[in-house]
Coordinates of C-alpha atoms and ligand atoms in Angstrom, one line a residue:
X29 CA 19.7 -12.5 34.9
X30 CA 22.3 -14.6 33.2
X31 CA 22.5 -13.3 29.1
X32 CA 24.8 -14.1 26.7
X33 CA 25.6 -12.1 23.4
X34 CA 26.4 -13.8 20.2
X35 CA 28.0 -11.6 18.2
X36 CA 30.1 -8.4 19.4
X37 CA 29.0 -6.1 16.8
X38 CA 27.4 -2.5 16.7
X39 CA 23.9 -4.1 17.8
X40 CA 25.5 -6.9 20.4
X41 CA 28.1 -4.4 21.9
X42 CA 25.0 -2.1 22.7
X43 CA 22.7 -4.9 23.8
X44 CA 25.1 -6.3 25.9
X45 CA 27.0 -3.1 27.8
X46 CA 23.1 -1.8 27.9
X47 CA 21.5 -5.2 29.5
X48 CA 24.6 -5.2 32.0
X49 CA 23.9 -1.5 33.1
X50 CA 20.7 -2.8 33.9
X51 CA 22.2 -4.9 36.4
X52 CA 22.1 -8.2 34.7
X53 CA 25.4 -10.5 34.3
X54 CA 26.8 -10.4 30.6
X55 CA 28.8 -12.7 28.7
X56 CA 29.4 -11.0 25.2
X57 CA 31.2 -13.4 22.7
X58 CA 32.8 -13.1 19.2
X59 CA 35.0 -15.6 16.3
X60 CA 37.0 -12.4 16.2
X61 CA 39.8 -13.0 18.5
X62 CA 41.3 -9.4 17.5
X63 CA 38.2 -7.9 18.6
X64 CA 37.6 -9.8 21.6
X65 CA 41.6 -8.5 22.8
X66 CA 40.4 -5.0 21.8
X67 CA 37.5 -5.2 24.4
X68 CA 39.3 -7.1 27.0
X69 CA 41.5 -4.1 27.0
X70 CA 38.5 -1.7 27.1
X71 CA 39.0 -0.4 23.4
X72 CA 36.0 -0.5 21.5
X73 CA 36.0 -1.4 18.0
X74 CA 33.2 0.9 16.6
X75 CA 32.0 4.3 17.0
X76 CA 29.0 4.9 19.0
X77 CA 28.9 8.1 21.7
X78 CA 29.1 6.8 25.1
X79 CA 29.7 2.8 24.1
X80 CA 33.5 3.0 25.3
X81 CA 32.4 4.7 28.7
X82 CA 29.6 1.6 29.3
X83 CA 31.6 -1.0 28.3
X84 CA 34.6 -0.3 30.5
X85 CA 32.0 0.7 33.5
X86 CA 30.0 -2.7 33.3
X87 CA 33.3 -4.4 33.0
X88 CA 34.7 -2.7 36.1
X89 CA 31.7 -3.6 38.2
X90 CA 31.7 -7.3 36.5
X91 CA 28.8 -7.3 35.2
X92 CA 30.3 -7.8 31.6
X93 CA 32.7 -9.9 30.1
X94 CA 34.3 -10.8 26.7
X95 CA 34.8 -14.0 25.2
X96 CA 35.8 -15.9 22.3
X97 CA 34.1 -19.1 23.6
X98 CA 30.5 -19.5 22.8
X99 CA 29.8 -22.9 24.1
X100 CA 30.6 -21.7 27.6
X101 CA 29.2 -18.3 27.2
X102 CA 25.8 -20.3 26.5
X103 CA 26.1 -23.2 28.7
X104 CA 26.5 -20.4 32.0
X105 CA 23.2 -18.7 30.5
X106 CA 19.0 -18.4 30.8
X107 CA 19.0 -16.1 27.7
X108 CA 21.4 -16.2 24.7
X109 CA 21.0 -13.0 22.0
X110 CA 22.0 -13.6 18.3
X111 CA 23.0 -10.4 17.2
X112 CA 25.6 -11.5 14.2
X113 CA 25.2 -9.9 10.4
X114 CA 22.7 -11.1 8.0
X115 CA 24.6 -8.8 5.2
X116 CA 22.9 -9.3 1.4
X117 CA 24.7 -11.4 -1.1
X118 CA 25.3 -10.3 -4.7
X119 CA 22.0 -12.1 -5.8
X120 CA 19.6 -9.7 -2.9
X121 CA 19.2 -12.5 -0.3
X122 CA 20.3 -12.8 3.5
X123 CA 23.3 -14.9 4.0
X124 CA 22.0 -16.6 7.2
X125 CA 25.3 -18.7 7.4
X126 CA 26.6 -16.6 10.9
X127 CA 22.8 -17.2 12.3
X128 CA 22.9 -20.6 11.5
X129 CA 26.4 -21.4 13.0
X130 CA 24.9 -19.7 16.4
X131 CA 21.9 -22.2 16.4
X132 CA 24.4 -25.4 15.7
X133 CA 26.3 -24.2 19.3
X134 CA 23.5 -23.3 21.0
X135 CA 21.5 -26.4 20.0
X136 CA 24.6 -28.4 21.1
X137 CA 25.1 -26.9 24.9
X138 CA 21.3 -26.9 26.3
X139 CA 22.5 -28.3 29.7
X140 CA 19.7 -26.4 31.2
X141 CA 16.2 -24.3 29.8
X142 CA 17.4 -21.9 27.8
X143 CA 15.8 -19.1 25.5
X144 CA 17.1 -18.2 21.9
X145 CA 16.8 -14.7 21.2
X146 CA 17.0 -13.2 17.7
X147 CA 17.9 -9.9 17.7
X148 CA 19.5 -9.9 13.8
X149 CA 17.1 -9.0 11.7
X150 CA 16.2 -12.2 9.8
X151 CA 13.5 -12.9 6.8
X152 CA 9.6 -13.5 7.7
X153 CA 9.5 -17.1 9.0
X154 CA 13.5 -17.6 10.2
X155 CA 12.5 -17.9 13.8
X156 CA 10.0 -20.8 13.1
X157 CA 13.0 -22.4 11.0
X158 CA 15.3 -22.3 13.8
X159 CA 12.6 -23.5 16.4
X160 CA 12.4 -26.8 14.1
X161 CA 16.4 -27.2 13.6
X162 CA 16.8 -26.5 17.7
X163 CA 13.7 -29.3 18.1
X164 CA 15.5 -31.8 15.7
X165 CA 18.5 -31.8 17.7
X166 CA 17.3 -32.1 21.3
X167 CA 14.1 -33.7 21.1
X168 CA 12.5 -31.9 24.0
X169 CA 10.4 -28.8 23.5
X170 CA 10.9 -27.9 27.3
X171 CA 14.3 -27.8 27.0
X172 CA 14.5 -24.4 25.1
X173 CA 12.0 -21.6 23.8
X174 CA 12.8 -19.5 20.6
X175 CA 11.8 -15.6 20.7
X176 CA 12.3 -12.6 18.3
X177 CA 13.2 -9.3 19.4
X178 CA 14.3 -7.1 16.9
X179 CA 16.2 -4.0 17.1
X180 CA 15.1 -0.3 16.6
X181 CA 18.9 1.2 17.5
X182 CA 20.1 4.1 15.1
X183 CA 23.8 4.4 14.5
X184 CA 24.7 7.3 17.0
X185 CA 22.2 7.0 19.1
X186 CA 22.1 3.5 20.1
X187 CA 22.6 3.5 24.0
X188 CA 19.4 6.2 24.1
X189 CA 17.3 4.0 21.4
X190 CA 17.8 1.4 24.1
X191 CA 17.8 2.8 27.1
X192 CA 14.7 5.0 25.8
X193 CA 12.5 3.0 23.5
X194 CA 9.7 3.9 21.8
X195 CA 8.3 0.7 21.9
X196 CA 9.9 -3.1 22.7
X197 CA 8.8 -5.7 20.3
X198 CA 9.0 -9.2 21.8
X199 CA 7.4 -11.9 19.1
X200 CA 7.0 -14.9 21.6
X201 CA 4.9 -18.7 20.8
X202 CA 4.1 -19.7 24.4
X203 CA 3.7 -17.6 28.5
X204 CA 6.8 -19.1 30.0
X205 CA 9.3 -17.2 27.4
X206 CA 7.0 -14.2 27.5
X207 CA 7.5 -13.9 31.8
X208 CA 11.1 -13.9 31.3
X209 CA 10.8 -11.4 28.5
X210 CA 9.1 -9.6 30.6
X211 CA 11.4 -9.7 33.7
X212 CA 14.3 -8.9 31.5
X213 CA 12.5 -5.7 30.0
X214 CA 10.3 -4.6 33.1
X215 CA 13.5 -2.1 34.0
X216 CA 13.2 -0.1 30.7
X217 CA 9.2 0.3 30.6
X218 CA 7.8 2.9 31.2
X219 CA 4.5 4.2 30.4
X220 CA 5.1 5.8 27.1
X221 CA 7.1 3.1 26.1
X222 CA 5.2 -0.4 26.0
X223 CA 6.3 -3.5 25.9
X224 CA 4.5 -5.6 23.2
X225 CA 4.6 -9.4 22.8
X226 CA 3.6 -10.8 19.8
X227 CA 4.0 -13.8 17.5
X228 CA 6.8 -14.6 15.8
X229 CA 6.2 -13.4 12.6
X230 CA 4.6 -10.2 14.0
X231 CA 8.1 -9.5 15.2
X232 CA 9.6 -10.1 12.8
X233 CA 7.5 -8.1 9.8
X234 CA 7.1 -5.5 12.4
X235 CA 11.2 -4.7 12.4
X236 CA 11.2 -4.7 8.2
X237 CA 7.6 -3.0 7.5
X238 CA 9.1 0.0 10.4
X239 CA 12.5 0.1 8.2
X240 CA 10.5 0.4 5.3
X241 CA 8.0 3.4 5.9
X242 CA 10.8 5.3 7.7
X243 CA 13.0 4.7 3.9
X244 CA 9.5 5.7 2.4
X245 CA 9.1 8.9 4.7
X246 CA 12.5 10.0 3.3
X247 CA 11.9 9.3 -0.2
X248 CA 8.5 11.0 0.1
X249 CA 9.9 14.3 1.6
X250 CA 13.0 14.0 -0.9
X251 CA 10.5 13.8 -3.7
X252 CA 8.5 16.7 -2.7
X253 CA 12.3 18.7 -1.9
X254 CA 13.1 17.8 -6.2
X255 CA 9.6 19.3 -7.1
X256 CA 10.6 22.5 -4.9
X257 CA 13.4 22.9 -7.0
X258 CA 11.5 23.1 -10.1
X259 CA 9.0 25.6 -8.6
X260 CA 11.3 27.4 -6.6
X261 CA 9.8 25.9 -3.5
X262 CA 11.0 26.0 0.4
X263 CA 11.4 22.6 1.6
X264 CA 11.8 23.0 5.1
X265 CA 8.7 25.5 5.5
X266 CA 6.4 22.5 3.7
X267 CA 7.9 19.9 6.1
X268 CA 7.5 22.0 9.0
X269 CA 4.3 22.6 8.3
X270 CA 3.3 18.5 7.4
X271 CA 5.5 17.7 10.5
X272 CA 2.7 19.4 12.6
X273 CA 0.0 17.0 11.7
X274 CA 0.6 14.4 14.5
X275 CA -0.4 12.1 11.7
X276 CA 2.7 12.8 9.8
X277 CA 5.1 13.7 12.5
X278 CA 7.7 16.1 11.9
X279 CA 11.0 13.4 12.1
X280 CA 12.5 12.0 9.4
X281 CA 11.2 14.7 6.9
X282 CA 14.8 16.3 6.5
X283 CA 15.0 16.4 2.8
X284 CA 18.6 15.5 1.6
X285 CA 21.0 13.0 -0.7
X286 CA 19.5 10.3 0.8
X287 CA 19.5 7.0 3.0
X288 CA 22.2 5.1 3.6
X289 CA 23.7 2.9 6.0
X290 CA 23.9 -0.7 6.9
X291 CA 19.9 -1.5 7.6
X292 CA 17.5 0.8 5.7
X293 CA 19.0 0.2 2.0
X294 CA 19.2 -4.1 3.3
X295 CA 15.9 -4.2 4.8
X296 CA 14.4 -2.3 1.4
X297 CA 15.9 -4.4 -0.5
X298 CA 15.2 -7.5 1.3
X299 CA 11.7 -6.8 1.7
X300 CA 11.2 -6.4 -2.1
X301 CA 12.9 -9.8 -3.1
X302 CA 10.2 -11.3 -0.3
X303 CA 7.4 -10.2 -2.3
X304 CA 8.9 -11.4 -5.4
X305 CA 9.1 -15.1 -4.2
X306 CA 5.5 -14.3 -3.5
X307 CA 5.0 -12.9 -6.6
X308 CA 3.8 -9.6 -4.9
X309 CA 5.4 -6.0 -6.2
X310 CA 5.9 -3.6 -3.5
X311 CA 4.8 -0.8 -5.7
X312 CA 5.3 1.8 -3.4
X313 CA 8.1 0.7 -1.3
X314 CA 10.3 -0.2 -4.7
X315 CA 9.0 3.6 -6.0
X316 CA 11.0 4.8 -2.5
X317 CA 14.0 2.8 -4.1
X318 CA 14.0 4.2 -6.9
X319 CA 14.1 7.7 -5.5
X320 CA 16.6 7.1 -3.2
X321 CA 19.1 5.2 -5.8
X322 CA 18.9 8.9 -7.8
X323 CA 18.5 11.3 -5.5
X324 CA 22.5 11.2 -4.6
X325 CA 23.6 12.5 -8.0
X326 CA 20.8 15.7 -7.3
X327 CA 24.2 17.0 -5.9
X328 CA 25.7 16.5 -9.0
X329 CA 23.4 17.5 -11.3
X330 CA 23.2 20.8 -9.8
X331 CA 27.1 21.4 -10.0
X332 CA 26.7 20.9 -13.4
X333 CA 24.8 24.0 -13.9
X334 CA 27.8 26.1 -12.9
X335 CA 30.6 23.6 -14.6
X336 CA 29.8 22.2 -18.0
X337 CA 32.8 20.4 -17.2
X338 CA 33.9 18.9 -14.1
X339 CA 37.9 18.0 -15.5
X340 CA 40.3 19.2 -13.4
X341 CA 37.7 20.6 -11.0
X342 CA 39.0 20.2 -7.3
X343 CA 35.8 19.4 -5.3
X344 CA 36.0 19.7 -1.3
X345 CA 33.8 17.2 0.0
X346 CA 32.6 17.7 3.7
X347 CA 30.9 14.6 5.2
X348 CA 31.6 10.7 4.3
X349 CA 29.4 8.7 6.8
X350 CA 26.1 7.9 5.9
X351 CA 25.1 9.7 8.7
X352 CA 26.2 12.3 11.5
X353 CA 28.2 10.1 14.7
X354 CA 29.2 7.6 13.2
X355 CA 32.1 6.3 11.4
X356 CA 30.1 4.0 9.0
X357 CA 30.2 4.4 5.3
X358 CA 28.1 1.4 4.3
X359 CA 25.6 2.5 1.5
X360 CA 26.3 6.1 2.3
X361 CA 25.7 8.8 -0.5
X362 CA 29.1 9.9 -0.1
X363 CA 31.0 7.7 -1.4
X364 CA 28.9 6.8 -4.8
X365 CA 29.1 10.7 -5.6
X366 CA 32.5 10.9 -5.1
X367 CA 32.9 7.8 -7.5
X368 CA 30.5 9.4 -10.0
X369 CA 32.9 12.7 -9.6
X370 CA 36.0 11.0 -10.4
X371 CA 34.4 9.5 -13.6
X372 CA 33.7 13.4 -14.6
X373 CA 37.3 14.1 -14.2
X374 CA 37.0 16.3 -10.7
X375 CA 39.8 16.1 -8.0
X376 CA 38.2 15.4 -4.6
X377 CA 39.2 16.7 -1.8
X378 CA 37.8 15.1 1.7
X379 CA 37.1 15.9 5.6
X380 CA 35.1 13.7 7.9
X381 CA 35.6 13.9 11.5
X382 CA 35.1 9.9 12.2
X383 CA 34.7 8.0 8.9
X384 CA 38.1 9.2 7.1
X385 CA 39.6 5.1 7.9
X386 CA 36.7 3.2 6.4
X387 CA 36.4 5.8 3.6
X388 CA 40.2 4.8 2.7
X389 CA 39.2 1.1 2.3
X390 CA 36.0 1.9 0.7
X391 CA 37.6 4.4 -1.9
X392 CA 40.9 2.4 -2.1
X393 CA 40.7 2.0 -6.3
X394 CA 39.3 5.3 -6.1
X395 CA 42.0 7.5 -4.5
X396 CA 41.2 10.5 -2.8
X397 CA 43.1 13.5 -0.9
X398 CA 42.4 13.0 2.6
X399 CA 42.2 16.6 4.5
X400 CA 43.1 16.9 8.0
X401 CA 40.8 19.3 8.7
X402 CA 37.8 20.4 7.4
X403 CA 39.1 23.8 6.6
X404 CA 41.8 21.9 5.1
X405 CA 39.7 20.3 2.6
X406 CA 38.8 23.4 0.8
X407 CA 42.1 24.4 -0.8
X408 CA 42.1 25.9 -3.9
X409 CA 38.6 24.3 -4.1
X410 CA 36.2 25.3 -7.4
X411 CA 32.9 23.8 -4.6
X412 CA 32.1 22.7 -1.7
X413 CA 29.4 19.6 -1.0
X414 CA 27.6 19.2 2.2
X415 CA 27.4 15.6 1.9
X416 CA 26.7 14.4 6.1
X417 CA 25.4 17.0 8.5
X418 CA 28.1 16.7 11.0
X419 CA 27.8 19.6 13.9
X420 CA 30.9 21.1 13.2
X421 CA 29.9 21.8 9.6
X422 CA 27.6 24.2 10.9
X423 CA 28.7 27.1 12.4
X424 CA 31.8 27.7 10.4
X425 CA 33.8 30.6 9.1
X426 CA 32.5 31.9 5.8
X427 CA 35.2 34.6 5.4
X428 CA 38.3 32.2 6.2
X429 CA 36.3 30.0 3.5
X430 CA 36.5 32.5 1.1
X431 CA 39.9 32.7 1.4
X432 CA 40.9 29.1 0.7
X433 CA 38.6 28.5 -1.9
X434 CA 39.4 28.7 -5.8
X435 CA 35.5 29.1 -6.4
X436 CA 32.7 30.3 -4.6
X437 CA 29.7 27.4 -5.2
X438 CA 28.7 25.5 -2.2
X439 CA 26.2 22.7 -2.8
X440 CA 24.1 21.8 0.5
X441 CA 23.2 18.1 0.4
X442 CA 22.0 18.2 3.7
X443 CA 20.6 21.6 3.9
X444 CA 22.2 22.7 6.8
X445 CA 22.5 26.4 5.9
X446 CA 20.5 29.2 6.0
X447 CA 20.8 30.3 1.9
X448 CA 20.2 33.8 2.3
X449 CA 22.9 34.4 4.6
X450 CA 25.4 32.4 2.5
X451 CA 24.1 34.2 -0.4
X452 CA 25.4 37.8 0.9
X453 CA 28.5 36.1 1.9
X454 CA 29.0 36.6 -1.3
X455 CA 29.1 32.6 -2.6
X456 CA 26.6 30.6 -5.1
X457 CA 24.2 28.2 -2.7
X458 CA 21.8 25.2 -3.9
X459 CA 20.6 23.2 -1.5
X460 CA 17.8 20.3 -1.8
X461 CA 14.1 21.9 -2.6
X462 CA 16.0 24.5 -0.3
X463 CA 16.9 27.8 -2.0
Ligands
UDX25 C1 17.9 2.9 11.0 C2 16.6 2.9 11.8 O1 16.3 4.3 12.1 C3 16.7 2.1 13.0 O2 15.5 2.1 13.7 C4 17.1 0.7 12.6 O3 17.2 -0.2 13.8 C5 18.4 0.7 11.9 O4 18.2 1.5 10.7 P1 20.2 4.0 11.0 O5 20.5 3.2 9.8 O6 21.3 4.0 12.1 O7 18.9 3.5 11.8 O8 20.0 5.5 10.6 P2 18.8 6.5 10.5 O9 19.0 7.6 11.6 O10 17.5 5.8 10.5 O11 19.1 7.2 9.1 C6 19.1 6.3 8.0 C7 19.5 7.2 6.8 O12 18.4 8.1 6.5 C8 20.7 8.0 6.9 O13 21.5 7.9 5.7 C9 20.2 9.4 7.1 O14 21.1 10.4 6.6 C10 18.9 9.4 6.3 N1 17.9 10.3 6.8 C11 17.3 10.2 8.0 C12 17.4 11.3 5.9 O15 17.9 11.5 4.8 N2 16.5 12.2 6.3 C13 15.9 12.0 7.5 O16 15.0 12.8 7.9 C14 16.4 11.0 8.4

């Protein structure tokens, strides 16, 4: 089939190199010239395992291409994808502004039946709203159909979360946008993995209420991990055991500094202002909020009980992204501890294998020694912080650690050691509920 992408970011790129390895002819456009050149010479301008290595495949065997002109890129297609950012403004709602804009082309260059699909993750009732502006415009509800299909792709493991789906939500409002749905999907289901049409709204509730309980899992296992710590608890064994429940399920139970990112702390948040301009309180989603916004400075707190004072400390940090593979530090715990550090007086000093550039813009007031290695990082250091559970900060060597380090604390906010043995290494470990 004919698709074009609106919107060459983390969520279109994947969408679009993905639906073109499916066989399907792919137009993927952007405003951002620089980034349109970047693709056209098959440089990708995120980080996602395996995105470079589709891209430049589907654009050898023209299946995808990269423009800068939308009206064309929609005027050659059945099925045009908005996937451009609905970031938060200062006051907690959705700017809509980039959605909007894609509508005004797309409204303006129906030379044939076309369907709008929104894949950015827009407020309850944003599809209906476009359906109506479309309808204004041209008049004829034949001429085009409006259908929600919201994304469930985690940052590092986006071309599998597509490719492999759990489930494909498809909110639809009449049979003839639901058959092509359903031809452009048919390749990826498979039994365990359903395809589900739905209305509109369905769709898109479905995509914040999932967001939400996988925030509130975290929060829940993170609350339980702060307990363990006052009872001297092991917060691994208790979500091991939970996890076996099938009830429960044993993912997202990893007890830690917290969610970050660019859609669960957005989605949270936007879900919460919803229910206020329906004078409804989220009690228990805002409760998973609250959690989260603290549980980052657990780190902190706990190097406190070895420093009264953190002046002058020099604090190796491993870990900036908000997550393992990937180079984005949006909302990630990271970065507000290191702020918080720098307000105590310490001296940071950094490793992350991917996020190091973004860090640099993010922490640009906040200035930072950058270490080229993670080894690096942890000279003349008083701690260490696991702060992103990056492989390579796994199996390390403890003894060459000893050697660089001033101190001999390490402070697991991920819980990715096994305390015991660190503990006859000879060093001080606290991890999270995790001792
Ligand atoms: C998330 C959703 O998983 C995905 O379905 C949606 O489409 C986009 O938002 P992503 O933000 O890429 O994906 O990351 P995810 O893997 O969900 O992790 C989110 C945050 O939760 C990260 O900061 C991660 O460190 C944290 N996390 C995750 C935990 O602290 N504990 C866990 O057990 C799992």
């Amino acid at each position: 089939m004919k698709i074009a992408i609106i919107g060459a970011g983390y969520v279109g790129l994947t969408t679009g190199a993905c639906l073109a390895e499916l066989g399907n002819e792919v137009i993927c456009s952007d405003i951002d010239q620089r980034k349109i050149n970047l693709l056209n010479v098959g440089e990708i301008p995120i980080y996602e395992p395996g995105l470079k290595e589709l891209v430049r495949l589907n654009v050898k065997e023209k299946r995808l291409f990269f423009t800068t002109k939308i009206a064309p890129a929609i005027q050659k297609s059945e099925i045009v994808f908005n996937t451009v950012g609905t970031p938060l403004t200062p006051q907690g709602d959705n700017d809509l502004s980039a959605v909007y804009s894609v509508v005004d082309v797309f409204k303006k260059n129906l030379n044939n039946y076309k369907i709008f699909v929104n894949k950015s993750t827009v407020p309850i009732g944003i599809s209906q709203k476009i359906k109506k502006t479309i309808l204004s415009h041209v008049k004829n509800r034949k001429l085009f159909d409006v259908v929600n299909n919201p994304e469930f792709l985690r940052e590092g493991t986006a071309i599998k979360d597509f490719m492999k789906p759990d489930r494909i939500i498809v909110g639809v409002d009449n049979k003839r946008s639901e058959a092509i749905m359903k031809r452009l999907y048919v390749p990826l289901v498979r039994a365990s993995q359903p395809l589900i049409f739905t209305d509109l709204k369905s769709a898109e509730m479905i995509k914040y209420v999932s967001n939400a309980f996988l925030a509130l899992k975290i929060s829940f296992i993170n609350e339980i991990a702060n307990f363990c710590d006052k009872v001297n608890g092991d917060i691994k064994e208790i979500a091991r055991g939970i996890g076996m429940d099938h009830r429960i399920g044993s993912r997202f139970l990893h007890a830690g500094i917290g969610w970050g990112g660019s859609c669960l702390p957005k989605d949270v948040e936007t879900l919460i202002n919803l229910g206020k301009k329906y004078n409804f309180t989220f009690k228990i989603i805002k409760a998973a909020h609250e959690v989260n916004e603290q549980q980052k400075y657990r780190v902190i707190d706990k190097l406190k009980k070895e420093f009264l004072n953190l002046r002058n400390k020099i604090i190796a940090v491993w870990g900036l992204s908000f997550k393992p593979k990937t180079d984005d530090i949006r909302e990630s715990p990271a970065i507000a501890i290191i702020k918080q550090l720098q307000k105590l007086g310490a001296t940071i000093q950094a490793f992350d294998p991917a996020a190091m550039l973004n860090a640099k813009s993010a922490l640009k007031n906040n200035p930072i020694v950058y270490a080229g290695t993670s080894y690096e990082a942890l000279n003349k250091a008083d701690a260490l912080l696991i702060l992103t559970e990056w492989d390579e900060f796994r199996s390390v060597d403890f003894n060459k650690m000893k050697t660089l380090m001033r101190g001999r604390l390490i402070i697991d906010g991920r819980n990715i050691y096994n305390p015991q043995e660190i503990k006859r290494l000879g060093f001080t470990y606290y991890g999270i509920g995790y001792k």
